[in-house]
mmCIF file of C-alpha atoms and ligand atoms in Angstrom:
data_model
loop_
_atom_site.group_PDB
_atom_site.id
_atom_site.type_symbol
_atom_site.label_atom_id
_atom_site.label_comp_id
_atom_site.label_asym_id
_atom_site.label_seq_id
_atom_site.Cartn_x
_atom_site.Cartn_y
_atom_site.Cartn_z
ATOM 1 C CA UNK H 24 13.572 0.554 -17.636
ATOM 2 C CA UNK H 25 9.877 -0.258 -18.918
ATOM 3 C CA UNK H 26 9.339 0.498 -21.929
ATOM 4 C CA UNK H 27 6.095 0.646 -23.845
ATOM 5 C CA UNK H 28 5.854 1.394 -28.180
ATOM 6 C CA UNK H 29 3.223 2.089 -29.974
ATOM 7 C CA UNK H 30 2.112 2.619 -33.054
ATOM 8 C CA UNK H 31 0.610 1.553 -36.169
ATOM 9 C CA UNK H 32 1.602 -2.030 -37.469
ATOM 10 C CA UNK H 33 4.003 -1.467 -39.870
ATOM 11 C CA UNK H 34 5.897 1.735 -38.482
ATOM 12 C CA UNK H 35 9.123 -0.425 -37.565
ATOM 13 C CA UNK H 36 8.241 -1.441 -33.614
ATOM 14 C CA UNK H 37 9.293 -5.244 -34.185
ATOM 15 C CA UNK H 38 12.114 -3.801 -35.257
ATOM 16 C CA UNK H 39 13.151 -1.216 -33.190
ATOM 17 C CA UNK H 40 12.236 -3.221 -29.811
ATOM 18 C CA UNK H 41 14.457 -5.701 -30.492
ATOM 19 C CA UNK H 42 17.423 -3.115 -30.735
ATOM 20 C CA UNK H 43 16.414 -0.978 -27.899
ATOM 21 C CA UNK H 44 16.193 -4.260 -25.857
ATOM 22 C CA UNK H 45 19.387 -5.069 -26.535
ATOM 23 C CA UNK H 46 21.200 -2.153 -26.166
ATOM 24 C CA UNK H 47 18.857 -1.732 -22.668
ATOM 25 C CA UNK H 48 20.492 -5.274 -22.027
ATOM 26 C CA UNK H 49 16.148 -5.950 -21.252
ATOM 27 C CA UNK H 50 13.776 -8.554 -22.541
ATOM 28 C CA UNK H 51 11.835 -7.769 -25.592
ATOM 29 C CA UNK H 52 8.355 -8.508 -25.152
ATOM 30 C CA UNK H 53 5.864 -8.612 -28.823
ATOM 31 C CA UNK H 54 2.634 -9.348 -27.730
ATOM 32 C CA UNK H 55 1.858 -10.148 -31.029
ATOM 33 C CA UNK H 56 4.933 -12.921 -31.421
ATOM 34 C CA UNK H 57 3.759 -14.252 -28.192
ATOM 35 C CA UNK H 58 0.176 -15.321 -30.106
ATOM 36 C CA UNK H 59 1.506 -16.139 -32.928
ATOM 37 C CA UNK H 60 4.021 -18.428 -30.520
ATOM 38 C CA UNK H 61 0.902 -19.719 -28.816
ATOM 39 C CA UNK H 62 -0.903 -20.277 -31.850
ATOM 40 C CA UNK H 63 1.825 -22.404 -33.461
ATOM 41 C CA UNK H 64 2.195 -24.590 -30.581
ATOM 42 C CA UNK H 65 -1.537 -25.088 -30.635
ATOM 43 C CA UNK H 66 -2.514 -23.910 -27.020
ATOM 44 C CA UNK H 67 -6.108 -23.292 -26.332
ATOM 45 C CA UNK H 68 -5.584 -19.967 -25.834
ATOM 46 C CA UNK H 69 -3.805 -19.681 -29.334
ATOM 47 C CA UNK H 70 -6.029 -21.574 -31.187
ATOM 48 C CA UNK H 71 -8.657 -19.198 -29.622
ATOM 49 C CA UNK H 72 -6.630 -15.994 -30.172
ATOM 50 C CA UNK H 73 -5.954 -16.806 -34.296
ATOM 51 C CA UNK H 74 -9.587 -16.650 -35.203
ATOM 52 C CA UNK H 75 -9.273 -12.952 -34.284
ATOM 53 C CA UNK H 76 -5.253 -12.591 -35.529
ATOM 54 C CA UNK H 77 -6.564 -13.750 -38.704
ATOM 55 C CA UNK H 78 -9.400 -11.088 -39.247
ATOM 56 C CA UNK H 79 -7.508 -8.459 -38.537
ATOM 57 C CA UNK H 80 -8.895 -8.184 -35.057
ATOM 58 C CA UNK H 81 -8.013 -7.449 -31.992
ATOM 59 C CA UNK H 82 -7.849 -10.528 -29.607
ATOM 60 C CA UNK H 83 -9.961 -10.177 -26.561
ATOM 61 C CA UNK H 84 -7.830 -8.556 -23.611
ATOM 62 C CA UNK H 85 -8.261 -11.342 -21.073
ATOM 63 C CA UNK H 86 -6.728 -13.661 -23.560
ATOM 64 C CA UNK H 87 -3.679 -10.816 -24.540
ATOM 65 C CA UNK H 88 -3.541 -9.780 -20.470
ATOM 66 C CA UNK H 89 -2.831 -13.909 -19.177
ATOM 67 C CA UNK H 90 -0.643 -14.293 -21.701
ATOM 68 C CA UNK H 91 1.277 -10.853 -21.157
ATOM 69 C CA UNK H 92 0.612 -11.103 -17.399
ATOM 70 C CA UNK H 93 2.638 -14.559 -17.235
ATOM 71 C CA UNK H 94 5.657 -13.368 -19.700
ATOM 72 C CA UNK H 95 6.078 -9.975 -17.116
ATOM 73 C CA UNK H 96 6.316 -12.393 -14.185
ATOM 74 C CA UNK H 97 9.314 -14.140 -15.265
ATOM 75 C CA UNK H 98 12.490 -13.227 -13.341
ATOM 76 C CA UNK H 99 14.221 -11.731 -16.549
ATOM 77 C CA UNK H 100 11.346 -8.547 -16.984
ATOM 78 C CA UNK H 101 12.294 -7.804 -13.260
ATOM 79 C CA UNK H 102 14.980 -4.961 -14.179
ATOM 80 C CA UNK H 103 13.080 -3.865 -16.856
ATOM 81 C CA UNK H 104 11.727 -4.625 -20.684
ATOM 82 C CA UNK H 105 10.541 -3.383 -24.024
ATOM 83 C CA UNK H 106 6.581 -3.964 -24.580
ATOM 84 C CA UNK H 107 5.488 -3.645 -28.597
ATOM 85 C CA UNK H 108 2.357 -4.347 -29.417
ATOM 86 C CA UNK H 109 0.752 -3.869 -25.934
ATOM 87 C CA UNK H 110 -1.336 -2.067 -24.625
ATOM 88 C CA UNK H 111 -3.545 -1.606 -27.559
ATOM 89 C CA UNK H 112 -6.975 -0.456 -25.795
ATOM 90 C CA UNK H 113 -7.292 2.347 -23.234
ATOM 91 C CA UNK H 114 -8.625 -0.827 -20.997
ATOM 92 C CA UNK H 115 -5.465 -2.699 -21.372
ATOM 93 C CA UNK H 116 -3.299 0.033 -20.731
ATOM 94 C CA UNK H 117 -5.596 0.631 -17.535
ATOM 95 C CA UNK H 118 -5.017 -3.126 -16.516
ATOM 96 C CA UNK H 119 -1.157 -2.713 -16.979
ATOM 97 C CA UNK H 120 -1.131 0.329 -15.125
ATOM 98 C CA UNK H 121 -3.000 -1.711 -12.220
ATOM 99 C CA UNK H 122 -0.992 -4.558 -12.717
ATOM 100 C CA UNK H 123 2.644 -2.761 -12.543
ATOM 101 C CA UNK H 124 1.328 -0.679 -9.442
ATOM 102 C CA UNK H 125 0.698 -3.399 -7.456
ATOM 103 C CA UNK H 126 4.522 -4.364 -7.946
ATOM 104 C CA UNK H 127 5.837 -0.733 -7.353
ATOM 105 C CA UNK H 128 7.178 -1.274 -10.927
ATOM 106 C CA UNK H 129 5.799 1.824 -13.276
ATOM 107 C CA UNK H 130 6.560 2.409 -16.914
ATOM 108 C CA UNK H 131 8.845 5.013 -17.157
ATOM 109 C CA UNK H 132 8.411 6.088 -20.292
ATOM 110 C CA UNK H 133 6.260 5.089 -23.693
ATOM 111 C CA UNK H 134 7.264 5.564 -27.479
ATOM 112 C CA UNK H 135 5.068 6.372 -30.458
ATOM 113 C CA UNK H 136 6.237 6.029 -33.380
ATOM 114 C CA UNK H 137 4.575 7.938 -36.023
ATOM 115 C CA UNK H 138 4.782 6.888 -39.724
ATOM 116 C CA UNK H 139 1.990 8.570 -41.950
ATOM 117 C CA UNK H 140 -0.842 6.508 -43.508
ATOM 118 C CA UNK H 141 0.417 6.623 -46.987
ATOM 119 C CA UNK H 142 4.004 5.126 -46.106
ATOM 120 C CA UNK H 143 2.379 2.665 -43.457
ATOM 121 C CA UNK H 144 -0.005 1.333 -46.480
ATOM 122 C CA UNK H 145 3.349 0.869 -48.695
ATOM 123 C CA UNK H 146 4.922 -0.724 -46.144
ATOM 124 C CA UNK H 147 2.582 -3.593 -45.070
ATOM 125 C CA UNK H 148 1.562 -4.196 -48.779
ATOM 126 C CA UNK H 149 5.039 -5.232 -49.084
ATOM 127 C CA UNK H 150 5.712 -7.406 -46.089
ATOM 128 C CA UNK H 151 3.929 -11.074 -46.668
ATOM 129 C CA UNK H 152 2.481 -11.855 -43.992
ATOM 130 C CA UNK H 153 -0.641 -13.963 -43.448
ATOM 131 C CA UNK H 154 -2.307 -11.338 -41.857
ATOM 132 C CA UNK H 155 -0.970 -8.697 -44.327
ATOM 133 C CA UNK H 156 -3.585 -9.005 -47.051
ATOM 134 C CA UNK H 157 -4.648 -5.691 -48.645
ATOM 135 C CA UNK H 158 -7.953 -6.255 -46.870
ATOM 136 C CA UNK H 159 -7.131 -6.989 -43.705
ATOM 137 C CA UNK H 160 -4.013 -4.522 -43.488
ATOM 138 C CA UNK H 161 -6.406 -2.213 -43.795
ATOM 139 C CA UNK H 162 -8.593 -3.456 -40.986
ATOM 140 C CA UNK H 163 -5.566 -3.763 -39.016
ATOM 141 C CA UNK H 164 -4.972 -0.511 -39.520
ATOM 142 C CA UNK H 165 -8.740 1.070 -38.577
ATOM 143 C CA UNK H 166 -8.411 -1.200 -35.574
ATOM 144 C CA UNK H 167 -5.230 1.222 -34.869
ATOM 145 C CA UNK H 168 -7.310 4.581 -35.784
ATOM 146 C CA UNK H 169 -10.390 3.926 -33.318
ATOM 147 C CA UNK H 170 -9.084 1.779 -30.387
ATOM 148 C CA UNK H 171 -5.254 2.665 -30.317
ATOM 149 C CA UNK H 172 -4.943 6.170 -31.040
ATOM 150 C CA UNK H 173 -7.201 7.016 -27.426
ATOM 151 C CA UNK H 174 -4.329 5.146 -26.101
ATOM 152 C CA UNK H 175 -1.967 8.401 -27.024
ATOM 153 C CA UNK H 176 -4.190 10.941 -25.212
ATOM 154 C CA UNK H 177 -4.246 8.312 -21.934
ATOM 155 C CA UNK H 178 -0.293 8.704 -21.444
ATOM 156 C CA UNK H 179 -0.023 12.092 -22.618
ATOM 157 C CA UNK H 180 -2.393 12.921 -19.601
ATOM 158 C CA UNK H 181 0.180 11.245 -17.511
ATOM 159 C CA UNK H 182 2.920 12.950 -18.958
ATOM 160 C CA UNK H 183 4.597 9.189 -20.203
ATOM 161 C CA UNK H 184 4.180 9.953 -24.347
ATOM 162 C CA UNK H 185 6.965 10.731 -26.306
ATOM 163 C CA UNK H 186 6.634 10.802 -30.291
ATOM 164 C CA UNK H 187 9.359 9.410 -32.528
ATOM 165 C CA UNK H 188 9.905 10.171 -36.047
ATOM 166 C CA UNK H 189 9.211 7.030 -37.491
ATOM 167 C CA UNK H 190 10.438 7.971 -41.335
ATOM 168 C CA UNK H 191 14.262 7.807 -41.928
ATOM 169 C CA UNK H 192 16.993 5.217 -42.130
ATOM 170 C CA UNK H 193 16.502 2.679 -38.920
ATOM 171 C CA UNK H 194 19.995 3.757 -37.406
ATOM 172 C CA UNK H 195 18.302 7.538 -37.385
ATOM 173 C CA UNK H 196 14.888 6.697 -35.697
ATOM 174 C CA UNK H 197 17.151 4.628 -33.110
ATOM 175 C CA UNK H 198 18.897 7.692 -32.658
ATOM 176 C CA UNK H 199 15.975 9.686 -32.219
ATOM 177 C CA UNK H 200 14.205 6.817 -29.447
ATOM 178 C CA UNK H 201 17.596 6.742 -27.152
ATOM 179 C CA UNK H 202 17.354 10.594 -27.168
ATOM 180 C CA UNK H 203 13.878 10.738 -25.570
ATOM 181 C CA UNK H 204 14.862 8.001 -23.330
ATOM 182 C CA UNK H 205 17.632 9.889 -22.185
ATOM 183 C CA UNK H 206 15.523 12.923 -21.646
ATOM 184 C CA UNK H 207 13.382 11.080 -19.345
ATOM 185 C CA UNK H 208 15.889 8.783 -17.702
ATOM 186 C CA UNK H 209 17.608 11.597 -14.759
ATOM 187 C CA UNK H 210 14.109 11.830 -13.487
ATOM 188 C CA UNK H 211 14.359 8.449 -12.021
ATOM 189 C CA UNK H 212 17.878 8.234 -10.480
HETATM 190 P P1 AMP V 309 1.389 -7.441 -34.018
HETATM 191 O O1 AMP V 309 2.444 -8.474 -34.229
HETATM 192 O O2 AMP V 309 1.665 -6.540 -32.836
HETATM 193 O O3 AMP V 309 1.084 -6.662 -35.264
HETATM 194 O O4 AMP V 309 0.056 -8.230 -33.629
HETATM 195 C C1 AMP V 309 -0.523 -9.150 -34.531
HETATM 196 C C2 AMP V 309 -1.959 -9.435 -34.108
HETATM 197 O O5 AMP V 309 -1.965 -9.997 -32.795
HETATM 198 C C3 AMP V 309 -2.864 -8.220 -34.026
HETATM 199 O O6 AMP V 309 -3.406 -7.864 -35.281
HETATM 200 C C4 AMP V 309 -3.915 -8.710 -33.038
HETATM 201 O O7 AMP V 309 -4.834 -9.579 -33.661
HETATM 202 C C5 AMP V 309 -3.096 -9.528 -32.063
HETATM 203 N N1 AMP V 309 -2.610 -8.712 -30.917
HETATM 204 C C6 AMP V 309 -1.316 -8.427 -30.583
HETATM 205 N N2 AMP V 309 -1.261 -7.667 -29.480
HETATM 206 C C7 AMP V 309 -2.549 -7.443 -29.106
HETATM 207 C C8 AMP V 309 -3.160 -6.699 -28.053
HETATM 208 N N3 AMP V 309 -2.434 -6.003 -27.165
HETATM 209 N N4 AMP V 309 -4.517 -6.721 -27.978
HETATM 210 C C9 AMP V 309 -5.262 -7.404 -28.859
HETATM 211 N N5 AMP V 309 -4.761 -8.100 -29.887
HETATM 212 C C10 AMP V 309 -3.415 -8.132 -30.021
#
């Protein structure tokens, strides 16, 4: 199955992926690990891509789209895999779209995982991570408002969107992602 989350950084997608992916027995794929990867081994592209990581910004999508492009290629993500942190931008969800068409391979169904503002804001404060200053969480978090949210409205128009509780323990908003898949999945046997 392919899989797409989104939501607002700090609303437990890291997280979640990784379990979904294994129980799915599919490759987790973090955009955002796969800079932060990039940018520790000092590649051109992740030296380029941290100026923006470290703002608060989104990286340009021809940087995030080679780099996602490449990982979905690999003979692992052929079955299926989990996608966090991509796409981000009503463009980049138009370039996946293109990009799994052209290998008969749709997404089958996408995640949101809604946490208010107020708990997402108490969350990140909390979490230490270079790019988790008060400032720039907050950045991170516009980014999220203007150029992700469209993103919702773009899958709900083709009927992929399903939203997730995000508050509760992590065992119950598990619970409440393998539902929806399940709802979805006898539509494509
Ligand atoms: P994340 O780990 O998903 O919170 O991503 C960390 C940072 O990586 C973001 O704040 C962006 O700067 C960058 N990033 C990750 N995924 C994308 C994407 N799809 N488009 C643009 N920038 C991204």
């Amino acid at each position: 199955m392919r899989i797409v989350f989104i939501g607002p950084p700090g609303a437990g997608k890291g997280t979640q992926s990784l379990r979904l992916a294994e129980h799915l027995n599919v490759p987790p794929l973090s955009t955002g690990a796969m800079l932060r990867d990039a940018t520790a081994k000092g590649s051109e592209l992740g030296i380029e891509s941290a100026k923006f990581m470290k703002q608060g910004q989104l990286v340009p999508d021809h940087l995030v789209e080679q780099i996602l492009f490449q990982r979905l290629s690999e003979p692992d993500c052929a079955e299926g895999c989990i996608i966090d942190g991509f796409p981000r931008t009503v463009p980049q969800a138009e370039a996946l779209d293109d990009w799994l068409a052209e290998r008969q391979s749709p997404l089958e169904i996408v995640l949101e995982l809604y946490v208010p503002f107020e708990e997402l804001h108490r969350r990140l404060a909390g979490r230490g991570r270079a790019d988790d200053s008060q400032e720039i969480v907050l950045k991170r978090l516009r980014a999220y408002d203007d150029l992700t949210r469209p993103l919702l409205d773009y899958y709900q128009g083709r009927s992929k969107l399903h939203r997730i509780d995000g508050l509760g323990s992590p065992d119950e908003v598990f619970e409440r992602m393998l539902a929806a898949i399940k709802s979805v999945k006898p539509k494509q046997s």
